[in-house]
mmCIF file of C-alpha atoms in Angstrom:
data_model
loop_
_atom_site.group_PDB
_atom_site.id
_atom_site.type_symbol
_atom_site.label_atom_id
_atom_site.label_comp_id
_atom_site.label_asym_id
_atom_site.label_seq_id
_atom_site.Cartn_x
_atom_site.Cartn_y
_atom_site.Cartn_z
ATOM 1 C CA MET S 480 20.878 1.839 10.759
ATOM 2 C CA VAL S 481 20.207 5.479 10.553
ATOM 3 C CA ASP S 482 23.894 6.488 9.394
ATOM 4 C CA ALA S 483 23.570 3.796 6.784
ATOM 5 C CA LEU S 484 20.037 5.076 5.717
ATOM 6 C CA CYS S 485 21.651 8.869 5.322
ATOM 7 C CA LYS S 486 24.988 7.492 3.239
ATOM 8 C CA GLU S 487 22.341 5.307 0.775
ATOM 9 C CA ILE S 488 20.143 8.904 0.110
ATOM 10 C CA GLU S 489 23.716 10.588 -0.828
ATOM 11 C CA LEU S 490 24.560 7.455 -3.180
ATOM 12 C CA GLN S 491 21.330 7.281 -5.007
ATOM 13 C CA LYS S 492 21.240 11.226 -5.269
ATOM 14 C CA ASP S 493 21.037 10.604 -9.255
ATOM 15 C CA TYR S 494 18.329 8.238 -9.185
ATOM 16 C CA LEU S 495 15.759 10.723 -9.400
ATOM 17 C CA VAL S 496 16.945 13.086 -12.104
ATOM 18 C CA GLU S 497 15.735 16.436 -11.648
ATOM 19 C CA GLU S 498 12.425 15.247 -10.247
ATOM 20 C CA THR S 499 10.529 17.157 -7.381
ATOM 21 C CA LEU S 500 9.531 14.758 -3.978
ATOM 22 C CA SER S 501 6.303 15.043 -4.317
ATOM 23 C CA THR S 502 6.051 12.199 -1.550
ATOM 24 C CA ILE S 503 8.191 10.641 1.266
ATOM 25 C CA TYR S 504 6.704 7.342 3.307
ATOM 26 C CA PHE S 505 8.194 5.753 5.800
ATOM 27 C CA GLY S 506 7.333 2.213 5.500
ATOM 28 C CA GLY S 507 8.391 -1.479 6.187
ATOM 29 C CA GLY S 508 9.349 -2.490 9.524
ATOM 30 C CA THR S 509 8.294 -0.548 12.531
ATOM 31 C CA PRO S 510 9.622 2.958 11.413
ATOM 32 C CA SER S 511 7.402 4.854 14.620
ATOM 33 C CA LEU S 512 10.226 3.765 16.558
ATOM 34 C CA LEU S 513 12.590 6.188 15.447
ATOM 35 C CA ASN S 514 13.167 9.636 17.312
ATOM 36 C CA VAL S 515 12.867 12.771 16.457
ATOM 37 C CA THR S 516 16.556 13.207 16.524
ATOM 38 C CA ASP S 517 16.396 9.912 14.104
ATOM 39 C CA LEU S 518 13.739 11.169 11.621
ATOM 40 C CA ASP S 519 15.829 14.815 11.569
ATOM 41 C CA ARG S 520 18.576 13.533 10.430
ATOM 42 C CA ILE S 521 17.106 11.501 7.301
ATOM 43 C CA PHE S 522 15.302 15.080 6.459
ATOM 44 C CA ASN S 523 18.302 16.677 6.204
ATOM 45 C CA ALA S 524 19.802 14.008 4.019
ATOM 46 C CA ILE S 525 16.971 13.829 1.847
ATOM 47 C CA GLY S 526 16.874 17.978 1.532
ATOM 48 C CA LYS S 527 20.838 17.990 1.300
ATOM 49 C CA TYR S 528 20.379 15.850 -2.423
ATOM 50 C CA PHE S 529 16.462 16.445 -3.115
ATOM 51 C CA THR S 530 13.927 19.090 -3.952
ATOM 52 C CA ILE S 531 10.898 18.391 -1.712
ATOM 53 C CA ALA S 532 7.736 19.798 -2.547
ATOM 54 C CA PRO S 533 6.465 22.819 -0.518
ATOM 55 C CA ASN S 534 3.410 20.577 0.342
ATOM 56 C CA ALA S 535 4.732 16.926 -0.464
ATOM 57 C CA GLU S 536 2.294 13.864 1.651
ATOM 58 C CA ILE S 537 5.130 12.703 4.425
ATOM 59 C CA THR S 538 3.414 9.501 5.550
ATOM 60 C CA LEU S 539 4.774 7.524 8.432
ATOM 61 C CA GLU S 540 3.867 3.996 9.274
ATOM 62 C CA ALA S 541 3.209 3.164 12.774
ATOM 63 C CA ASN S 542 1.861 0.662 15.589
ATOM 64 C CA PRO S 543 -0.700 2.384 17.899
ATOM 65 C CA ASP S 544 1.203 1.178 20.802
ATOM 66 C CA ASP S 545 3.739 4.003 19.714
ATOM 67 C CA LEU S 546 1.696 6.799 19.321
ATOM 68 C CA SER S 547 1.553 8.269 22.656
ATOM 69 C CA LYS S 548 0.087 11.928 23.062
ATOM 70 C CA GLN S 549 3.462 13.198 23.336
ATOM 71 C CA LYS S 550 5.233 10.514 20.133
ATOM 72 C CA THR S 551 2.862 12.694 17.753
ATOM 73 C CA ASP S 552 2.946 15.826 19.037
ATOM 74 C CA GLU S 553 6.578 15.234 18.095
ATOM 75 C CA LEU S 554 6.090 13.791 14.754
ATOM 76 C CA LYS S 555 3.765 16.786 13.983
ATOM 77 C CA ALA S 556 6.651 18.965 14.523
ATOM 78 C CA SER S 557 8.943 16.972 12.653
ATOM 79 C CA GLY S 558 7.254 17.307 9.493
ATOM 80 C CA ILE S 559 5.115 14.201 9.206
ATOM 81 C CA ASN S 560 1.774 15.100 7.929
ATOM 82 C CA ARG S 561 0.153 11.430 7.489
ATOM 83 C CA LEU S 562 -0.004 8.395 9.465
ATOM 84 C CA SER S 563 -0.882 4.895 8.311
ATOM 85 C CA ILE S 564 -1.801 2.961 11.857
ATOM 86 C CA GLY S 565 -1.388 -0.860 11.705
ATOM 87 C CA ILE S 566 -4.815 -1.234 13.348
ATOM 88 C CA GLN S 567 -5.160 -4.653 12.065
ATOM 89 C CA SER S 568 -8.911 -4.948 14.500
ATOM 90 C CA PHE S 569 -10.435 -3.458 16.850
ATOM 91 C CA ILE S 570 -11.325 -6.964 18.754
ATOM 92 C CA ASP S 571 -8.712 -7.688 21.756
ATOM 93 C CA GLU S 572 -9.056 -11.553 20.560
ATOM 94 C CA HIS S 573 -7.969 -11.253 16.773
ATOM 95 C CA LEU S 574 -4.764 -8.981 18.065
ATOM 96 C CA ILE S 575 -3.796 -11.650 20.184
ATOM 97 C CA LEU S 576 -4.317 -14.395 17.284
ATOM 98 C CA MET S 577 -1.983 -12.449 15.195
ATOM 99 C CA ASN S 578 0.522 -11.330 17.822
ATOM 100 C CA ARG S 579 -0.378 -7.528 18.053
ATOM 101 C CA SER S 580 1.495 -5.534 20.613
ATOM 102 C CA HIS S 581 -1.758 -3.424 21.068
ATOM 103 C CA THR S 582 -5.030 -3.648 22.421
ATOM 104 C CA SER S 583 -8.398 -2.040 20.943
ATOM 105 C CA ALA S 584 -8.209 0.948 23.411
ATOM 106 C CA GLN S 585 -4.567 1.606 21.989
ATOM 107 C CA ALA S 586 -5.551 1.522 18.848
ATOM 108 C CA VAL S 587 -8.467 3.909 19.543
ATOM 109 C CA ASN S 588 -6.297 6.100 21.715
ATOM 110 C CA ALA S 589 -3.699 6.323 19.161
ATOM 111 C CA VAL S 590 -6.132 7.761 16.238
ATOM 112 C CA LYS S 591 -7.275 10.434 18.788
ATOM 113 C CA ASN S 592 -3.665 11.245 20.106
ATOM 114 C CA ALA S 593 -2.809 11.922 16.318
ATOM 115 C CA GLN S 594 -5.992 14.096 16.095
ATOM 116 C CA LYS S 595 -4.973 16.371 18.763
ATOM 117 C CA SER S 596 -1.595 16.710 17.548
ATOM 118 C CA GLY S 597 -2.878 18.320 14.006
ATOM 119 C CA ILE S 598 -2.258 15.021 11.667
ATOM 120 C CA GLN S 599 -5.602 14.711 10.051
ATOM 121 C CA ASN S 600 -4.575 12.506 7.473
ATOM 122 C CA ILE S 601 -4.722 9.275 8.993
ATOM 123 C CA SER S 602 -5.267 5.960 7.330
ATOM 124 C CA ILE S 603 -5.697 2.818 8.927
ATOM 125 C CA ASP S 604 -5.433 -0.600 8.017
ATOM 126 C CA LEU S 605 -7.917 -3.243 8.937
ATOM 127 C CA ILE S 606 -7.574 -7.143 8.309
ATOM 128 C CA TYR S 607 -10.387 -9.417 7.162
ATOM 129 C CA GLY S 608 -10.782 -13.397 6.320
ATOM 130 C CA LEU S 609 -10.029 -13.917 10.345
ATOM 131 C CA PRO S 610 -10.779 -17.239 12.087
ATOM 132 C CA ASP S 611 -14.184 -16.455 13.621
ATOM 133 C CA LEU S 612 -14.785 -13.545 12.392
ATOM 134 C CA SER S 613 -18.776 -13.173 12.153
ATOM 135 C CA PRO S 614 -20.834 -11.041 9.785
ATOM 136 C CA ASP S 615 -21.630 -8.617 13.106
ATOM 137 C CA LYS S 616 -18.084 -8.847 14.272
ATOM 138 C CA TRP S 617 -16.798 -7.571 11.108
ATOM 139 C CA LYS S 618 -19.494 -4.682 10.974
ATOM 140 C CA GLN S 619 -18.579 -3.659 14.450
ATOM 141 C CA ASN S 620 -15.049 -3.377 13.319
ATOM 142 C CA LEU S 621 -15.903 -1.022 10.390
ATOM 143 C CA GLU S 622 -18.236 1.101 12.079
ATOM 144 C CA LYS S 623 -15.200 1.465 14.813
ATOM 145 C CA ALA S 624 -13.237 2.706 12.049
ATOM 146 C CA PHE S 625 -15.644 4.973 10.690
ATOM 147 C CA SER S 626 -16.218 6.780 13.827
ATOM 148 C CA LEU S 627 -12.896 7.885 14.120
ATOM 149 C CA ASN S 628 -13.599 9.889 11.531
ATOM 150 C CA VAL S 629 -10.369 9.141 9.713
ATOM 151 C CA PRO S 630 -10.193 10.267 5.857
ATOM 152 C CA HIS S 631 -8.437 6.693 4.618
ATOM 153 C CA LEU S 632 -9.040 3.000 5.277
ATOM 154 C CA SER S 633 -7.082 -0.233 3.727
ATOM 155 C CA ALA S 634 -8.636 -3.389 4.515
ATOM 156 C CA TYR S 635 -6.796 -6.290 3.717
ATOM 157 C CA CYS S 636 -7.293 -10.572 3.159
ATOM 158 C CA LEU S 637 -5.505 -12.198 5.808
ATOM 159 C CA THR S 638 -2.413 -13.628 4.495
ATOM 160 C CA VAL S 639 -0.973 -16.852 6.238
ATOM 161 C CA GLU S 640 3.175 -16.493 5.477
ATOM 162 C CA LYS S 641 5.450 -19.662 5.760
ATOM 163 C CA LYS S 642 7.635 -20.011 8.584
ATOM 164 C CA THR S 643 4.860 -18.188 11.307
ATOM 165 C CA ALA S 644 3.366 -18.974 14.022
ATOM 166 C CA LEU S 645 -0.006 -18.702 12.378
ATOM 167 C CA ASN S 646 0.782 -21.010 9.469
ATOM 168 C CA LYS S 647 1.810 -23.417 12.097
ATOM 169 C CA PHE S 648 -1.509 -23.075 13.920
ATOM 170 C CA VAL S 649 -3.602 -23.722 10.245
ATOM 171 C CA GLN S 650 -1.389 -26.827 9.569
ATOM 172 C CA ALA S 651 -2.171 -28.386 12.514
ATOM 173 C CA LYS S 652 -5.765 -27.530 12.089
ATOM 174 C CA THR S 653 -5.907 -25.873 15.390
ATOM 175 C CA ILE S 654 -6.745 -22.873 13.644
ATOM 176 C CA ILE S 655 -9.374 -23.329 10.904
ATOM 177 C CA LEU S 656 -9.407 -20.456 8.076
ATOM 178 C CA PRO S 657 -13.004 -19.374 6.800
ATOM 179 C CA GLU S 658 -14.042 -20.582 3.440
ATOM 180 C CA GLU S 659 -13.569 -18.377 0.207
ATOM 181 C CA PRO S 660 -17.281 -17.709 -0.054
ATOM 182 C CA ILE S 661 -17.128 -15.892 3.582
ATOM 183 C CA VAL S 662 -13.914 -13.826 2.709
ATOM 184 C CA LEU S 663 -15.536 -12.379 -0.323
ATOM 185 C CA GLU S 664 -18.994 -12.078 1.696
ATOM 186 C CA GLN S 665 -16.783 -9.977 4.523
ATOM 187 C CA PHE S 666 -15.557 -8.345 1.145
ATOM 188 C CA ASP S 667 -18.836 -7.121 -0.298
ATOM 189 C CA THR S 668 -19.790 -6.031 3.064
ATOM 190 C CA LEU S 669 -16.390 -3.765 3.188
ATOM 191 C CA MET S 670 -17.485 -2.299 0.336
ATOM 192 C CA THR S 671 -21.173 -1.766 0.954
ATOM 193 C CA GLU S 672 -20.145 -0.241 4.347
ATOM 194 C CA ALA S 673 -17.862 2.003 2.846
ATOM 195 C CA GLY S 674 -20.142 3.144 0.082
ATOM 196 C CA LYS S 675 -22.302 4.320 2.903
ATOM 197 C CA HIS S 676 -19.878 6.441 4.919
ATOM 198 C CA ASN S 677 -19.204 8.286 1.536
ATOM 199 C CA PHE S 678 -15.683 6.402 1.205
ATOM 200 C CA ILE S 679 -14.371 6.103 -2.602
ATOM 201 C CA HIS S 680 -13.334 2.555 -3.598
ATOM 202 C CA TYR S 681 -10.566 3.561 -5.369
ATOM 203 C CA GLU S 682 -8.071 0.789 -5.303
ATOM 204 C CA ILE S 683 -9.375 -2.930 -4.518
ATOM 205 C CA SER S 684 -8.192 -2.597 -0.542
ATOM 206 C CA ASN S 685 -8.099 0.990 -0.437
ATOM 207 C CA PHE S 686 -11.180 3.329 0.520
ATOM 208 C CA CYS S 687 -10.994 7.164 1.097
ATOM 209 C CA LYS S 688 -13.091 10.441 1.444
ATOM 210 C CA GLU S 689 -13.394 12.694 -1.257
ATOM 211 C CA ASN S 690 -9.424 13.823 -2.539
ATOM 212 C CA MET S 691 -7.674 12.100 0.416
ATOM 213 C CA PHE S 692 -6.274 9.141 -1.929
ATOM 214 C CA SER S 693 -2.961 8.145 -0.733
ATOM 215 C CA ARG S 694 -0.751 10.157 -2.889
ATOM 216 C CA HIS S 695 2.105 8.376 -2.735
ATOM 217 C CA ASN S 696 0.678 4.768 -3.381
ATOM 218 C CA SER S 697 -1.632 6.601 -6.157
ATOM 219 C CA SER S 698 2.177 7.016 -7.694
ATOM 220 C CA TYR S 699 2.891 3.353 -7.793
ATOM 221 C CA TRP S 700 -0.356 2.298 -9.171
ATOM 222 C CA LYS S 701 0.099 5.036 -11.691
ATOM 223 C CA SER S 702 3.527 3.981 -12.526
ATOM 224 C CA ASP S 703 5.597 6.811 -11.815
ATOM 225 C CA SER S 704 9.232 6.146 -10.528
ATOM 226 C CA TYR S 705 10.245 6.505 -7.050
ATOM 227 C CA LEU S 706 13.079 5.384 -5.193
ATOM 228 C CA GLY S 707 13.172 3.229 -2.225
ATOM 229 C CA ILE S 708 16.035 3.783 0.523
ATOM 230 C CA GLY S 709 16.833 0.630 2.901
ATOM 231 C CA PRO S 710 17.027 -2.980 3.298
ATOM 232 C CA SER S 711 14.555 -4.859 1.065
ATOM 233 C CA ALA S 712 13.663 -1.205 -0.585
ATOM 234 C CA HIS S 713 12.281 -1.369 -4.057
ATOM 235 C CA SER S 714 13.548 1.359 -6.609
ATOM 236 C CA TYR S 715 11.680 1.859 -10.237
ATOM 237 C CA ASN S 716 12.299 4.590 -13.070
ATOM 238 C CA GLY S 717 10.189 3.223 -15.982
ATOM 239 C CA SER S 718 12.967 1.099 -17.575
ATOM 240 C CA SER S 719 14.338 -0.813 -14.981
ATOM 241 C CA ARG S 720 13.394 -2.116 -11.363
ATOM 242 C CA GLN S 721 16.260 -2.729 -8.659
ATOM 243 C CA TRP S 722 15.905 -3.973 -4.623
ATOM 244 C CA ASN S 723 18.137 -4.165 -1.673
ATOM 245 C CA ILE S 724 19.173 -6.898 -0.341
ATOM 246 C CA ALA S 725 17.270 -7.767 2.911
ATOM 247 C CA ASN S 726 19.974 -8.550 5.621
ATOM 248 C CA ASN S 727 20.327 -5.506 7.922
ATOM 249 C CA ALA S 728 24.086 -6.379 9.003
ATOM 250 C CA LEU S 729 24.958 -6.847 5.414
ATOM 251 C CA TYR S 730 22.736 -3.882 4.076
ATOM 252 C CA ILE S 731 24.900 -1.527 6.336
ATOM 253 C CA LYS S 732 28.198 -3.025 5.980
ATOM 254 C CA GLY S 733 27.683 -2.515 2.121
ATOM 255 C CA ILE S 734 26.563 0.648 2.193
ATOM 256 C CA HIS S 735 29.624 2.325 4.603
ATOM 257 C CA ALA S 736 31.814 0.825 2.155
ATOM 258 C CA SER S 737 30.117 2.435 -0.612
ATOM 259 C CA GLU S 738 29.309 -0.998 -2.605
ATOM 260 C CA SER S 739 26.456 -1.677 -4.248
ATOM 261 C CA VAL S 740 23.636 -3.750 -2.412
ATOM 262 C CA PHE S 741 21.107 -3.880 -4.884
ATOM 263 C CA GLU S 742 20.203 -6.298 -7.449
ATOM 264 C CA LYS S 743 18.836 -4.591 -10.894
ATOM 265 C CA GLU S 744 16.427 -5.623 -13.622
ATOM 266 C CA ILE S 745 15.580 -4.490 -16.713
ATOM 267 C CA LEU S 746 12.269 -4.774 -17.979
ATOM 268 C CA THR S 747 11.378 -6.188 -21.128
ATOM 269 C CA ASP S 748 7.949 -4.434 -22.492
ATOM 270 C CA ALA S 749 5.947 -7.557 -21.391
ATOM 271 C CA ASN S 750 7.375 -7.056 -18.040
ATOM 272 C CA ARG S 751 6.077 -3.433 -18.368
ATOM 273 C CA PHE S 752 2.801 -4.046 -19.556
ATOM 274 C CA ASN S 753 1.958 -6.628 -17.065
ATOM 275 C CA GLU S 754 3.149 -4.461 -14.595
ATOM 276 C CA TYR S 755 1.243 -1.992 -15.672
ATOM 277 C CA ILE S 756 -1.860 -3.935 -16.145
ATOM 278 C CA MET S 757 -1.679 -5.548 -12.605
ATOM 279 C CA THR S 758 -1.427 -2.127 -10.771
ATOM 280 C CA ARG S 759 -3.949 0.170 -12.609
ATOM 281 C CA LEU S 760 -6.333 -2.461 -13.255
ATOM 282 C CA ARG S 761 -7.147 -2.585 -9.376
ATOM 283 C CA THR S 762 -7.716 1.265 -9.514
ATOM 284 C CA ILE S 763 -10.532 3.750 -10.106
ATOM 285 C CA TRP S 764 -8.554 4.727 -13.208
ATOM 286 C CA GLY S 765 -8.319 1.489 -14.774
ATOM 287 C CA ILE S 766 -6.486 0.662 -17.868
ATOM 288 C CA ASP S 767 -5.727 4.229 -20.081
ATOM 289 C CA LEU S 768 -6.133 2.740 -23.528
ATOM 290 C CA LYS S 769 -4.487 5.841 -25.331
ATOM 291 C CA PHE S 770 -1.229 5.102 -22.637
ATOM 292 C CA ILE S 771 -1.043 1.328 -23.965
ATOM 293 C CA GLU S 772 -1.205 2.689 -27.463
ATOM 294 C CA ALA S 773 1.135 5.014 -27.507
ATOM 295 C CA THR S 774 3.609 2.746 -24.855
ATOM 296 C CA PHE S 775 2.812 -0.932 -26.378
ATOM 297 C CA GLY S 776 1.905 -0.001 -30.318
ATOM 298 C CA LYS S 777 -1.701 -0.742 -31.458
ATOM 299 C CA ASN S 778 -1.182 -4.616 -32.145
ATOM 300 C CA ILE S 779 -1.095 -5.100 -27.813
ATOM 301 C CA LEU S 780 -3.762 -2.622 -27.437
ATOM 302 C CA ALA S 781 -5.905 -4.779 -29.888
ATOM 303 C CA LYS S 782 -4.955 -7.961 -28.382
ATOM 304 C CA MET S 783 -5.730 -6.905 -24.715
ATOM 305 C CA THR S 784 -8.950 -5.001 -25.828
ATOM 306 C CA GLU S 785 -10.040 -8.410 -27.702
ATOM 307 C CA ARG S 786 -8.916 -10.260 -24.756
ATOM 308 C CA ALA S 787 -11.380 -7.609 -22.341
ATOM 309 C CA LYS S 788 -14.137 -8.154 -24.329
ATOM 310 C CA GLU S 789 -15.113 -11.301 -22.932
ATOM 311 C CA TYR S 790 -14.898 -9.540 -19.476
ATOM 312 C CA ILE S 791 -16.679 -7.122 -20.927
ATOM 313 C CA ASP S 792 -19.935 -8.960 -22.553
ATOM 314 C CA ALA S 793 -19.983 -10.558 -19.007
ATOM 315 C CA GLY S 794 -20.451 -7.494 -17.010
ATOM 316 C CA PHE S 795 -17.257 -7.776 -14.944
ATOM 317 C CA MET S 796 -15.173 -4.822 -16.997
ATOM 318 C CA GLU S 797 -16.549 -1.485 -18.988
ATOM 319 C CA GLN S 798 -14.787 0.228 -21.226
ATOM 320 C CA ASN S 799 -15.307 3.982 -22.302
ATOM 321 C CA LYS S 800 -13.247 5.839 -25.172
ATOM 322 C CA GLU S 801 -10.337 6.233 -22.680
ATOM 323 C CA ASN S 802 -10.487 3.408 -20.088
ATOM 324 C CA VAL S 803 -11.186 -0.035 -19.137
ATOM 325 C CA THR S 804 -12.109 -0.686 -15.525
ATOM 326 C CA LEU S 805 -13.161 -3.026 -13.130
ATOM 327 C CA THR S 806 -17.299 -3.351 -12.299
ATOM 328 C CA VAL S 807 -18.249 -4.029 -8.976
ATOM 329 C CA LYS S 808 -18.464 -7.735 -9.557
ATOM 330 C CA GLY S 809 -15.213 -7.737 -11.434
ATOM 331 C CA LYS S 810 -13.369 -6.916 -8.305
ATOM 332 C CA PHE S 811 -13.863 -9.652 -6.756
ATOM 333 C CA LEU S 812 -11.902 -11.392 -10.102
ATOM 334 C CA ALA S 813 -9.185 -8.747 -10.135
ATOM 335 C CA ASP S 814 -6.011 -11.079 -10.038
ATOM 336 C CA LYS S 815 -7.424 -13.614 -12.764
ATOM 337 C CA ILE S 816 -9.200 -10.813 -14.978
ATOM 338 C CA ALA S 817 -5.298 -9.472 -15.141
ATOM 339 C CA SER S 818 -3.567 -12.400 -15.516
ATOM 340 C CA ASP S 819 -5.809 -13.265 -18.425
ATOM 341 C CA LEU S 820 -4.631 -9.857 -20.071
ATOM 342 C CA PHE S 821 -0.925 -10.180 -19.334
ATOM 343 C CA ILE S 822 1.251 -10.945 -22.355
#
């Protein structure tokens, strides 16, 4: 797999023409299983074909049970300067429910190990909308996260995927998921408690201390170009999107034969507009009205602002000369509002 990743980096060397890489993100699957030799090989391949900014944000997603002190020392030495740790919960019964391989104690130790190794830029993931997640337990989860002094928190509502054990339990009603009003209350608690600890709610699911935004994820939300390497990886250059095949064996075979392993879609103006609305509306930066006019024309801008007026008048959105953003009340309806603005 590492051979294939390095080979694909070479094959895609012209995708981001003359762009300096400001972020590198190891994500999807479990990249914390990579050893330092593997990481060094990948970094060397990137450095051979691309220019990496001296202050680049280099993130690695990690499972807590992979992050021993020796491992975090090695990651720090390899050039990783940001960790996204998939904690999900500090309550052991919930970790068992989600089939996680770590414990709450391991989650805490993982964060502390990273900090001792000198990696201070840490994001942790939490999940709400879990069965039997009482208001007190959810607050306890959040308080534990804040007590670890991490600068970034991502919190997502539980999604039950098909073909999983959890889905079977839900279908059989062995596990009962909370009703929507309870989930919305948990989201409200999340926003309130994060605000008390001086976290900026800069994207629907993301919170950070001042100047600690995820630069990599922000580039997605701002429609910057990016190159994805590996099975299922997506790439975007402003005019088209492409995605690699998901099957590992077929990916490796295709890459080593220098064959195309991706499908490609040329984006229409409607595609580009809808994606922009969907991603930007979720952020603190909101919809840039000048960008809409310059990119899509005055007619599209007029139609969008006309549709937005209903939500602005109802207090779900607010508009100034440059941007349209969601209010706190509007964040509860972000997906619906975005879809109503689509063309």
